[in-house]
Every structure is written in C-alpha cells, then in structure tokens.
C-alpha positions as protocol buffer text, in pm:
chain_id: "A"
residue {
  index: 1
  type: UNK
  ca { x: 11111 y: 9288 z: 6830 }
}
residue {
  index: 2
  type: UNK
  ca { x: 10768 y: 9196 z: 6724 }
}
residue {
  index: 3
  type: UNK
  ca { x: 10524 y: 9479 z: 6774 }
}
residue {
  index: 4
  type: UNK
  ca { x: 10170 y: 9441 z: 6922 }
}
residue {
  index: 5
  type: UNK
  ca { x: 9857 y: 9501 z: 6708 }
}
residue {
  index: 6
  type: UNK
  ca { x: 9708 y: 9834 z: 6826 }
}
residue {
  index: 7
  type: UNK
  ca { x: 9334 y: 9861 z: 6900 }
}
residue {
  index: 8
  type: UNK
  ca { x: 9097 y: 10061 z: 6673 }
}
residue {
  index: 9
  type: UNK
  ca { x: 8904 y: 10018 z: 6363 }
}
residue {
  index: 10
  type: UNK
  ca { x: 8922 y: 9707 z: 6147 }
}
residue {
  index: 11
  type: UNK
  ca { x: 9230 y: 9742 z: 5923 }
}
residue {
  index: 12
  type: UNK
  ca { x: 9225 y: 9724 z: 5546 }
}
residue {
  index: 13
  type: UNK
  ca { x: 9327 y: 9385 z: 5397 }
}
residue {
  index: 14
  type: UNK
  ca { x: 9685 y: 9342 z: 5290 }
}
residue {
  index: 15
  type: UNK
  ca { x: 9587 y: 9079 z: 5040 }
}
residue {
  index: 16
  type: UNK
  ca { x: 9264 y: 9041 z: 4845 }
}
residue {
  index: 17
  type: UNK
  ca { x: 9171 y: 8748 z: 4621 }
}
residue {
  index: 18
  type: UNK
  ca { x: 8862 y: 8782 z: 4418 }
}
residue {
  index: 19
  type: UNK
  ca { x: 8715 y: 8504 z: 4207 }
}
residue {
  index: 20
  type: UNK
  ca { x: 9038 y: 8311 z: 4175 }
}
residue {
  index: 21
  type: UNK
  ca { x: 9010 y: 8030 z: 3921 }
}
residue {
  index: 22
  type: UNK
  ca { x: 9296 y: 7794 z: 3829 }
}
residue {
  index: 23
  type: UNK
  ca { x: 9277 y: 7551 z: 3540 }
}
residue {
  index: 24
  type: UNK
  ca { x: 9557 y: 7302 z: 3452 }
}
residue {
  index: 25
  type: UNK
  ca { x: 9570 y: 7131 z: 3121 }
}
residue {
  index: 26
  type: UNK
  ca { x: 9367 y: 7184 z: 2801 }
}
residue {
  index: 27
  type: UNK
  ca { x: 9079 y: 7017 z: 2627 }
}
residue {
  index: 28
  type: UNK
  ca { x: 8979 y: 6677 z: 2753 }
}
residue {
  index: 29
  type: UNK
  ca { x: 9263 y: 6683 z: 3003 }
}
residue {
  index: 30
  type: UNK
  ca { x: 9152 y: 7015 z: 3163 }
}
residue {
  index: 31
  type: UNK
  ca { x: 9125 y: 7018 z: 3545 }
}
residue {
  index: 32
  type: UNK
  ca { x: 8987 y: 7304 z: 3733 }
}
residue {
  index: 33
  type: UNK
  ca { x: 9158 y: 7311 z: 4072 }
}
residue {
  index: 34
  type: UNK
  ca { x: 9018 y: 7634 z: 4202 }
}
residue {
  index: 35
  type: UNK
  ca { x: 8671 y: 7739 z: 4131 }
}
residue {
  index: 36
  type: UNK
  ca { x: 8622 y: 8107 z: 4222 }
}
residue {
  index: 37
  type: UNK
  ca { x: 8798 y: 8151 z: 4548 }
}
residue {
  index: 38
  type: UNK
  ca { x: 8723 y: 8482 z: 4744 }
}
residue {
  index: 39
  type: UNK
  ca { x: 8931 y: 8582 z: 5046 }
}
residue {
  index: 40
  type: UNK
  ca { x: 9122 y: 8865 z: 5210 }
}
residue {
  index: 41
  type: UNK
  ca { x: 9401 y: 8860 z: 5463 }
}
residue {
  index: 42
  type: UNK
  ca { x: 9407 y: 9120 z: 5740 }
}
residue {
  index: 43
  type: UNK
  ca { x: 9714 y: 9253 z: 5927 }
}
residue {
  index: 44
  type: UNK
  ca { x: 9752 y: 9124 z: 6268 }
}
residue {
  index: 45
  type: UNK
  ca { x: 9569 y: 8791 z: 6211 }
}
residue {
  index: 46
  type: UNK
  ca { x: 9694 y: 8440 z: 6191 }
}
residue {
  index: 47
  type: UNK
  ca { x: 9473 y: 8245 z: 5949 }
}
residue {
  index: 48
  type: UNK
  ca { x: 9474 y: 7867 z: 5905 }
}
residue {
  index: 49
  type: UNK
  ca { x: 9377 y: 7717 z: 5568 }
}
residue {
  index: 50
  type: UNK
  ca { x: 9277 y: 7362 z: 5598 }
}
residue {
  index: 51
  type: UNK
  ca { x: 9121 y: 7096 z: 5380 }
}
residue {
  index: 52
  type: UNK
  ca { x: 9169 y: 6745 z: 5246 }
}
residue {
  index: 53
  type: UNK
  ca { x: 9439 y: 6651 z: 5006 }
}
residue {
  index: 54
  type: UNK
  ca { x: 9357 y: 6765 z: 4653 }
}
residue {
  index: 55
  type: UNK
  ca { x: 9134 y: 7044 z: 4780 }
}
residue {
  index: 56
  type: UNK
  ca { x: 9339 y: 7314 z: 4616 }
}
residue {
  index: 57
  type: UNK
  ca { x: 9529 y: 7438 z: 4924 }
}
residue {
  index: 58
  type: UNK
  ca { x: 9880 y: 7427 z: 4777 }
}
residue {
  index: 59
  type: UNK
  ca { x: 9768 y: 7576 z: 4441 }
}
residue {
  index: 60
  type: UNK
  ca { x: 9602 y: 7862 z: 4626 }
}
residue {
  index: 61
  type: UNK
  ca { x: 9904 y: 7927 z: 4841 }
}
residue {
  index: 62
  type: UNK
  ca { x: 10126 y: 7933 z: 4529 }
}
residue {
  index: 63
  type: UNK
  ca { x: 9890 y: 8191 z: 4369 }
}
residue {
  index: 64
  type: UNK
  ca { x: 9868 y: 8406 z: 4677 }
}
residue {
  index: 65
  type: UNK
  ca { x: 10256 y: 8402 z: 4691 }
}
residue {
  index: 66
  type: UNK
  ca { x: 10302 y: 8508 z: 4330 }
}
residue {
  index: 67
  type: UNK
  ca { x: 10464 y: 8177 z: 4240 }
}
residue {
  index: 68
  type: UNK
  ca { x: 10179 y: 8069 z: 4009 }
}
residue {
  index: 69
  type: UNK
  ca { x: 9935 y: 8283 z: 3804 }
}
residue {
  index: 70
  type: UNK
  ca { x: 9561 y: 8241 z: 3829 }
}
residue {
  index: 71
  type: UNK
  ca { x: 9361 y: 8153 z: 3516 }
}
residue {
  index: 72
  type: UNK
  ca { x: 9093 y: 8399 z: 3609 }
}
residue {
  index: 73
  type: UNK
  ca { x: 9021 y: 8642 z: 3896 }
}
residue {
  index: 74
  type: UNK
  ca { x: 9202 y: 8935 z: 4065 }
}
residue {
  index: 75
  type: UNK
  ca { x: 9481 y: 8925 z: 4317 }
}
residue {
  index: 76
  type: UNK
  ca { x: 9578 y: 9245 z: 4495 }
}
residue {
  index: 77
  type: UNK
  ca { x: 9878 y: 9257 z: 4744 }
}
residue {
  index: 78
  type: UNK
  ca { x: 9986 y: 9570 z: 4918 }
}
residue {
  index: 79
  type: UNK
  ca { x: 9758 y: 9778 z: 4686 }
}
residue {
  index: 80
  type: UNK
  ca { x: 9920 y: 9623 z: 4375 }
}
residue {
  index: 81
  type: UNK
  ca { x: 9706 y: 9425 z: 4130 }
}
residue {
  index: 82
  type: UNK
  ca { x: 9909 y: 9133 z: 3997 }
}
residue {
  index: 83
  type: UNK
  ca { x: 9710 y: 9038 z: 3685 }
}
residue {
  index: 84
  type: UNK
  ca { x: 9910 y: 9221 z: 3420 }
}
residue {
  index: 85
  type: UNK
  ca { x: 10247 y: 9234 z: 3597 }
}
residue {
  index: 86
  type: UNK
  ca { x: 10552 y: 9108 z: 3406 }
}
residue {
  index: 87
  type: UNK
  ca { x: 10741 y: 8805 z: 3544 }
}
residue {
  index: 88
  type: UNK
  ca { x: 11007 y: 9041 z: 3669 }
}
residue {
  index: 89
  type: UNK
  ca { x: 10751 y: 9270 z: 3839 }
}
residue {
  index: 90
  type: UNK
  ca { x: 10601 y: 8960 z: 4004 }
}
residue {
  index: 91
  type: UNK
  ca { x: 10922 y: 8861 z: 4135 }
}
residue {
  index: 92
  type: UNK
  ca { x: 10993 y: 9197 z: 4276 }
}
residue {
  index: 93
  type: UNK
  ca { x: 10640 y: 9212 z: 4442 }
}
residue {
  index: 94
  type: UNK
  ca { x: 10707 y: 8857 z: 4586 }
}
residue {
  index: 95
  type: UNK
  ca { x: 11045 y: 8958 z: 4719 }
}
residue {
  index: 96
  type: UNK
  ca { x: 10931 y: 9280 z: 4872 }
}
residue {
  index: 97
  type: UNK
  ca { x: 10608 y: 9182 z: 5018 }
}
residue {
  index: 98
  type: UNK
  ca { x: 10580 y: 8802 z: 5069 }
}
residue {
  index: 99
  type: UNK
  ca { x: 10775 y: 8572 z: 5306 }
}
residue {
  index: 100
  type: UNK
  ca { x: 10763 y: 8181 z: 5285 }
}
residue {
  index: 101
  type: UNK
  ca { x: 10796 y: 7920 z: 5539 }
}
residue {
  index: 102
  type: UNK
  ca { x: 10801 y: 7546 z: 5420 }
}
residue {
  index: 103
  type: UNK
  ca { x: 10767 y: 7209 z: 5594 }
}
residue {
  index: 104
  type: UNK
  ca { x: 11116 y: 7112 z: 5489 }
}
residue {
  index: 105
  type: UNK
  ca { x: 11302 y: 7420 z: 5616 }
}
residue {
  index: 106
  type: UNK
  ca { x: 11503 y: 7446 z: 5295 }
}
residue {
  index: 107
  type: UNK
  ca { x: 11823 y: 7557 z: 5464 }
}
residue {
  index: 108
  type: UNK
  ca { x: 12165 y: 7522 z: 5297 }
}
residue {
  index: 109
  type: UNK
  ca { x: 12369 y: 7272 z: 5499 }
}
residue {
  index: 110
  type: UNK
  ca { x: 12702 y: 7457 z: 5430 }
}
residue {
  index: 111
  type: UNK
  ca { x: 12572 y: 7794 z: 5554 }
}
residue {
  index: 112
  type: UNK
  ca { x: 12529 y: 7909 z: 5916 }
}
residue {
  index: 113
  type: UNK
  ca { x: 12196 y: 8020 z: 6044 }
}
residue {
  index: 114
  type: UNK
  ca { x: 12298 y: 8387 z: 5982 }
}
residue {
  index: 115
  type: UNK
  ca { x: 12410 y: 8316 z: 5621 }
}
residue {
  index: 116
  type: UNK
  ca { x: 12097 y: 8123 z: 5545 }
}
residue {
  index: 117
  type: UNK
  ca { x: 11880 y: 8421 z: 5659 }
}
residue {
  index: 118
  type: UNK
  ca { x: 12107 y: 8671 z: 5472 }
}
residue {
  index: 119
  type: UNK
  ca { x: 12029 y: 8485 z: 5146 }
}
residue {
  index: 120
  type: UNK
  ca { x: 11670 y: 8614 z: 5159 }
}
residue {
  index: 121
  type: UNK
  ca { x: 11808 y: 8970 z: 5122 }
}
residue {
  index: 122
  type: UNK
  ca { x: 12005 y: 8894 z: 4812 }
}
residue {
  index: 123
  type: UNK
  ca { x: 11878 y: 9109 z: 4520 }
}
residue {
  index: 124
  type: UNK
  ca { x: 11981 y: 8979 z: 4180 }
}
residue {
  index: 125
  type: UNK
  ca { x: 12308 y: 8860 z: 4317 }
}
residue {
  index: 126
  type: UNK
  ca { x: 12367 y: 9181 z: 4521 }
}
residue {
  index: 127
  type: UNK
  ca { x: 12367 y: 9177 z: 4906 }
}
residue {
  index: 128
  type: UNK
  ca { x: 12262 y: 9504 z: 5082 }
}
residue {
  index: 129
  type: UNK
  ca { x: 12523 y: 9651 z: 5311 }
}
residue {
  index: 130
  type: UNK
  ca { x: 12282 y: 9611 z: 5611 }
}
residue {
  index: 131
  type: UNK
  ca { x: 12208 y: 9241 z: 5535 }
}
residue {
  index: 132
  type: UNK
  ca { x: 12409 y: 9099 z: 5829 }
}
residue {
  index: 133
  type: UNK
  ca { x: 12246 y: 9333 z: 6078 }
}
residue {
  index: 134
  type: UNK
  ca { x: 11897 y: 9274 z: 5948 }
}
residue {
  index: 135
  type: UNK
  ca { x: 11965 y: 8891 z: 5951 }
}
residue {
  index: 136
  type: UNK
  ca { x: 12078 y: 8917 z: 6317 }
}
residue {
  index: 137
  type: UNK
  ca { x: 11767 y: 9116 z: 6405 }
}
residue {
  index: 138
  type: UNK
  ca { x: 11554 y: 8857 z: 6247 }
}
residue {
  index: 139
  type: UNK
  ca { x: 11723 y: 8571 z: 6431 }
}
residue {
  index: 140
  type: UNK
  ca { x: 11701 y: 8761 z: 6756 }
}
residue {
  index: 141
  type: UNK
  ca { x: 11325 y: 8809 z: 6703 }
}
residue {
  index: 142
  type: UNK
  ca { x: 11275 y: 8420 z: 6688 }
}
residue {
  index: 143
  type: UNK
  ca { x: 11499 y: 8367 z: 6997 }
}
residue {
  index: 144
  type: UNK
  ca { x: 11805 y: 8240 z: 6813 }
}
residue {
  index: 145
  type: UNK
  ca { x: 12068 y: 8515 z: 6866 }
}
residue {
  index: 146
  type: UNK
  ca { x: 12289 y: 8259 z: 7032 }
}
residue {
  index: 147
  type: UNK
  ca { x: 12272 y: 8026 z: 6728 }
}
residue {
  index: 148
  type: UNK
  ca { x: 12367 y: 8267 z: 6448 }
}
residue {
  index: 149
  type: UNK
  ca { x: 12697 y: 8091 z: 6368 }
}
residue {
  index: 150
  type: UNK
  ca { x: 12559 y: 7740 z: 6391 }
}
residue {
  index: 151
  type: UNK
  ca { x: 12510 y: 7504 z: 6089 }
}
residue {
  index: 152
  type: UNK
  ca { x: 12182 y: 7336 z: 6022 }
}
residue {
  index: 153
  type: UNK
  ca { x: 12316 y: 6992 z: 6113 }
}
residue {
  index: 154
  type: UNK
  ca { x: 12358 y: 7111 z: 6470 }
}
residue {
  index: 155
  type: UNK
  ca { x: 12018 y: 7266 z: 6511 }
}
residue {
  index: 156
  type: UNK
  ca { x: 11707 y: 7084 z: 6627 }
}
residue {
  index: 157
  type: UNK
  ca { x: 11396 y: 7062 z: 6408 }
}
residue {
  index: 158
  type: UNK
  ca { x: 11231 y: 7347 z: 6604 }
}
residue {
  index: 159
  type: UNK
  ca { x: 11541 y: 7554 z: 6569 }
}
residue {
  index: 160
  type: UNK
  ca { x: 11560 y: 7495 z: 6195 }
}
residue {
  index: 161
  type: UNK
  ca { x: 11200 y: 7602 z: 6154 }
}
residue {
  index: 162
  type: UNK
  ca { x: 11283 y: 7922 z: 6361 }
}
residue {
  index: 163
  type: UNK
  ca { x: 11564 y: 7996 z: 6120 }
}
residue {
  index: 164
  type: UNK
  ca { x: 11324 y: 7951 z: 5822 }
}
residue {
  index: 165
  type: UNK
  ca { x: 11084 y: 8196 z: 5990 }
}
residue {
  index: 166
  type: UNK
  ca { x: 11362 y: 8446 z: 6052 }
}
residue {
  index: 167
  type: UNK
  ca { x: 11457 y: 8409 z: 5687 }
}
residue {
  index: 168
  type: UNK
  ca { x: 11095 y: 8492 z: 5590 }
}
residue {
  index: 169
  type: UNK
  ca { x: 11094 y: 8795 z: 5838 }
}
residue {
  index: 170
  type: UNK
  ca { x: 11430 y: 8937 z: 5728 }
}
residue {
  index: 171
  type: UNK
  ca { x: 11276 y: 9117 z: 5424 }
}
residue {
  index: 172
  type: UNK
  ca { x: 10991 y: 9264 z: 5647 }
}
residue {
  index: 173
  type: UNK
  ca { x: 10717 y: 9116 z: 5434 }
}
residue {
  index: 174
  type: UNK
  ca { x: 10357 y: 9227 z: 5443 }
}
residue {
  index: 175
  type: UNK
  ca { x: 10230 y: 8869 z: 5408 }
}
residue {
  index: 176
  type: UNK
  ca { x: 10377 y: 8549 z: 5541 }
}
residue {
  index: 177
  type: UNK
  ca { x: 10273 y: 8223 z: 5384 }
}
residue {
  index: 178
  type: UNK
  ca { x: 10361 y: 7896 z: 5560 }
}
residue {
  index: 179
  type: UNK
  ca { x: 10303 y: 7545 z: 5415 }
}
residue {
  index: 180
  type: UNK
  ca { x: 10263 y: 7279 z: 5680 }
}
residue {
  index: 181
  type: UNK
  ca { x: 10518 y: 7450 z: 5921 }
}
residue {
  index: 182
  type: UNK
  ca { x: 10460 y: 7197 z: 6205 }
}
residue {
  index: 183
  type: UNK
  ca { x: 10432 y: 6880 z: 5992 }
}
residue {
  index: 184
  type: UNK
  ca { x: 10784 y: 6766 z: 6054 }
}
residue {
  index: 185
  type: UNK
  ca { x: 10797 y: 6859 z: 6421 }
}
residue {
  index: 186
  type: UNK
  ca { x: 10702 y: 6686 z: 6748 }
}
residue {
  index: 187
  type: UNK
  ca { x: 10423 y: 6823 z: 6951 }
}
residue {
  index: 188
  type: UNK
  ca { x: 10633 y: 7048 z: 7169 }
}
residue {
  index: 189
  type: UNK
  ca { x: 10835 y: 7200 z: 6889 }
}
residue {
  index: 190
  type: UNK
  ca { x: 10522 y: 7235 z: 6684 }
}
residue {
  index: 191
  type: UNK
  ca { x: 10342 y: 7431 z: 6962 }
}
residue {
  index: 192
  type: UNK
  ca { x: 10646 y: 7653 z: 7004 }
}
residue {
  index: 193
  type: UNK
  ca { x: 10673 y: 7732 z: 6633 }
}
residue {
  index: 194
  type: UNK
  ca { x: 10299 y: 7815 z: 6617 }
}
residue {
  index: 195
  type: UNK
  ca { x: 10327 y: 8043 z: 6924 }
}
residue {
  index: 196
  type: UNK
  ca { x: 10595 y: 8220 z: 6734 }
}
residue {
  index: 197
  type: UNK
  ca { x: 10386 y: 8242 z: 6420 }
}
residue {
  index: 198
  type: UNK
  ca { x: 10105 y: 8383 z: 6624 }
}
residue {
  index: 199
  type: UNK
  ca { x: 10338 y: 8641 z: 6783 }
}
residue {
  index: 200
  type: UNK
  ca { x: 10464 y: 8730 z: 6428 }
}
residue {
  index: 201
  type: UNK
  ca { x: 10099 y: 8785 z: 6306 }
}
residue {
  index: 202
  type: UNK
  ca { x: 10041 y: 9043 z: 6581 }
}
residue {
  index: 203
  type: UNK
  ca { x: 10274 y: 9280 z: 6404 }
}
residue {
  index: 204
  type: UNK
  ca { x: 10018 y: 9550 z: 6296 }
}
residue {
  index: 205
  type: UNK
  ca { x: 10153 y: 9545 z: 5943 }
}
residue {
  index: 206
  type: UNK
  ca { x: 10160 y: 9168 z: 5879 }
}
residue {
  index: 207
  type: UNK
  ca { x: 9905 y: 8888 z: 5779 }
}
residue {
  index: 208
  type: UNK
  ca { x: 10009 y: 8528 z: 5825 }
}
residue {
  index: 209
  type: UNK
  ca { x: 9846 y: 8237 z: 5648 }
}
residue {
  index: 210
  type: UNK
  ca { x: 9931 y: 7874 z: 5742 }
}
residue {
  index: 211
  type: UNK
  ca { x: 9830 y: 7570 z: 5538 }
}
residue {
  index: 212
  type: UNK
  ca { x: 9789 y: 7279 z: 5778 }
}
residue {
  index: 213
  type: UNK
  ca { x: 9632 y: 6947 z: 5861 }
}
residue {
  index: 214
  type: UNK
  ca { x: 9754 y: 6973 z: 6221 }
}
residue {
  index: 215
  type: UNK
  ca { x: 9447 y: 7003 z: 6458 }
}
residue {
  index: 216
  type: UNK
  ca { x: 9682 y: 7059 z: 6751 }
}
residue {
  index: 217
  type: UNK
  ca { x: 9751 y: 7413 z: 6654 }
}
residue {
  index: 218
  type: UNK
  ca { x: 9398 y: 7533 z: 6599 }
}
residue {
  index: 219
  type: UNK
  ca { x: 9398 y: 7720 z: 6934 }
}
residue {
  index: 220
  type: UNK
  ca { x: 9654 y: 7965 z: 6784 }
}
residue {
  index: 221
  type: UNK
  ca { x: 9425 y: 8071 z: 6493 }
}
residue {
  index: 222
  type: UNK
  ca { x: 9246 y: 8397 z: 6472 }
}
residue {
  index: 223
  type: UNK
  ca { x: 9073 y: 8264 z: 6168 }
}
residue {
  index: 224
  type: UNK
  ca { x: 9013 y: 7928 z: 6012 }
}
residue {
  index: 225
  type: UNK
  ca { x: 8928 y: 7886 z: 5642 }
}
residue {
  index: 226
  type: UNK
  ca { x: 8833 y: 7541 z: 5501 }
}
residue {
  index: 227
  type: UNK
  ca { x: 8850 y: 7467 z: 5133 }
}
residue {
  index: 228
  type: UNK
  ca { x: 8701 y: 7163 z: 4961 }
}
residue {
  index: 229
  type: UNK
  ca { x: 8690 y: 7078 z: 4589 }
}
residue {
  index: 230
  type: UNK
  ca { x: 8838 y: 7413 z: 4496 }
}
residue {
  index: 231
  type: UNK
  ca { x: 8594 y: 7645 z: 4681 }
}
residue {
  index: 232
  type: UNK
  ca { x: 8592 y: 7785 z: 5037 }
}
residue {
  index: 233
  type: UNK
  ca { x: 8340 y: 7585 z: 5244 }
}
residue {
  index: 234
  type: UNK
  ca { x: 8379 y: 7767 z: 5575 }
}
residue {
  index: 235
  type: UNK
  ca { x: 8543 y: 8077 z: 5702 }
}
residue {
  index: 236
  type: UNK
  ca { x: 8528 y: 8127 z: 6081 }
}
residue {
  index: 237
  type: UNK
  ca { x: 8689 y: 8343 z: 6346 }
}
residue {
  index: 238
  type: UNK
  ca { x: 8655 y: 8114 z: 6659 }
}
residue {
  index: 239
  type: UNK
  ca { x: 8756 y: 8381 z: 6915 }
}
residue {
  index: 240
  type: UNK
  ca { x: 8442 y: 8583 z: 6801 }
}
residue {
  index: 241
  type: UNK
  ca { x: 8203 y: 8292 z: 6766 }
}
residue {
  index: 242
  type: UNK
  ca { x: 8119 y: 8058 z: 7057 }
}
residue {
  index: 243
  type: UNK
  ca { x: 7999 y: 7778 z: 6837 }
}
residue {
  index: 244
  type: UNK
  ca { x: 8313 y: 7794 z: 6618 }
}
residue {
  index: 245
  type: UNK
  ca { x: 8534 y: 7817 z: 6922 }
}
residue {
  index: 246
  type: UNK
  ca { x: 8367 y: 7508 z: 7084 }
}
residue {
  index: 247
  type: UNK
  ca { x: 8427 y: 7316 z: 6762 }
}
residue {
  index: 248
  type: UNK
  ca { x: 8787 y: 7429 z: 6749 }
}
residue {
  index: 249
  type: UNK
  ca { x: 8845 y: 7326 z: 7105 }
}
residue {
  index: 250
  type: UNK
  ca { x: 8704 y: 6986 z: 7034 }
}
residue {
  index: 251
  type: UNK
  ca { x: 8911 y: 6933 z: 6730 }
}
residue {
  index: 252
  type: UNK
  ca { x: 9223 y: 7059 z: 6904 }
}
residue {
  index: 253
  type: UNK
  ca { x: 9167 y: 6818 z: 7192 }
}
residue {
  index: 254
  type: UNK
  ca { x: 9126 y: 6529 z: 6951 }
}
residue {
  index: 255
  type: UNK
  ca { x: 9444 y: 6634 z: 6767 }
}
residue {
  index: 256
  type: UNK
  ca { x: 9640 y: 6613 z: 7096 }
}
residue {
  index: 257
  type: UNK
  ca { x: 9571 y: 6245 z: 7136 }
}
C-alpha cells in the first residue's frame, strides 16, 4: 500500500531542471518555447503545473519525462544527468524512474486491466516473472483489485484513469508525470482521481507533477507552479503561505461552479 511521508528535514530533490531552454525550428522559423526554466521536484509533494495554452507546459513535461531533449540547460533525475545520455540510456532512465498518466488513458481495448498494467513492466519484449503480482499490487493500491480481469469497455472513466495510474505505479517510479489527468472526467471522478494522486505523492520516495487547467483540483496541491511564455511566473506552496492559500481557495471555489 501507499506509504506515508515521514517527518524530518527537507528531502533532496528527485528531479532538478536548471536553465531549461527548448527551441524548435531554425533560422527565420526558430521558435523558443522554453526560456530558461528552473525547478526541482521533491519526494512526497504533489505539484500542479498551470498556464495558458502555448505557455510551454506540455513541452516542459516531455523534457522532464525524457521524451524530448532540451536545447540548453541541465536535467538530473535520480542523481543521473541526462544531457549526454544515449537514446537507449534515456529510455532506460525513463522506464526505471518515470511514470506517465495521460488524459486519454491509452488503454488497449483487447487487454484486461491486469494485462494493461503488466505492459508497463515489459523490458524490450521480455516480461519479468513477477509482472503479474506487481501488476496486481498496483491495481490493489488504486482500489481496483476486484476489476483486474475487466476490459476497458466495461470500466467507468474514473476506473480507466485508475488503471492508468496503476500502470504508472507498477514500475515503482521516482517521478510521476500526469498530463491533464482529470480533463475527461466529471467532477466526482476527477476529485477521486486527484485524491489518489495526492495519496501517491505522499510516498516518501516519489514526486508527482500534474499539468492541469482544472481549478477544481487546486486543493490537493502541495505546490502550484505557473508558467507563461516559456518561463515560470509563480511558484507557491499554498499550505505554507496564507495569501497563496486564500487565492487557491478562491480559484478552487470558482472552478466548482
């Protein structure tokens, strides 16, 4: 089951991004999407990344998840600097330390919940012997032990997202990255999924970052980062800052209507 974060000194970051720049195109068609982003992710925290369309959120998420390489700057995940890693080494780092959750679930319709989660454990076409048990444990941790043999068509939207979260958890990642995990869900299921994401973040060895536009889920955040025009404009911890907390509560209330 999900462990609780222990008390004590501030933990070391699991992920550090320092001066991240991303440029697409060349010459007259060059577009600088990220303009020197600095952030770190701490274990035990649920961080929300917010900002308008075109602000660089998705590009940043792709770089932090080792899907896309930055043009400039340093990225360190689990004490490994990514800049000079080969494509194969990047893939290994991503598989061993990063879990992804997407808005669209990305479940295979012809596979059961258990089989969908087991896919995350496939290593270059080879499935570990303990994959079924690890997948069962992951589904149990998200409250779906009774649905392991169910196909996606028979699952609700909230259950599908829980399977997606279980799939991300199966590999015991250091970092979980979620792209609009509540966008396709109604309010009740969205709240349930975010409570689960909050619980997941309280594992003392895991950091969770969610990209979102959904103000209804602000109350679950330990930290809220806003990005505009490729740079971080604000970085707040509402639970530690009365002004930021009041602003979060106002926006959360507005999002509920």
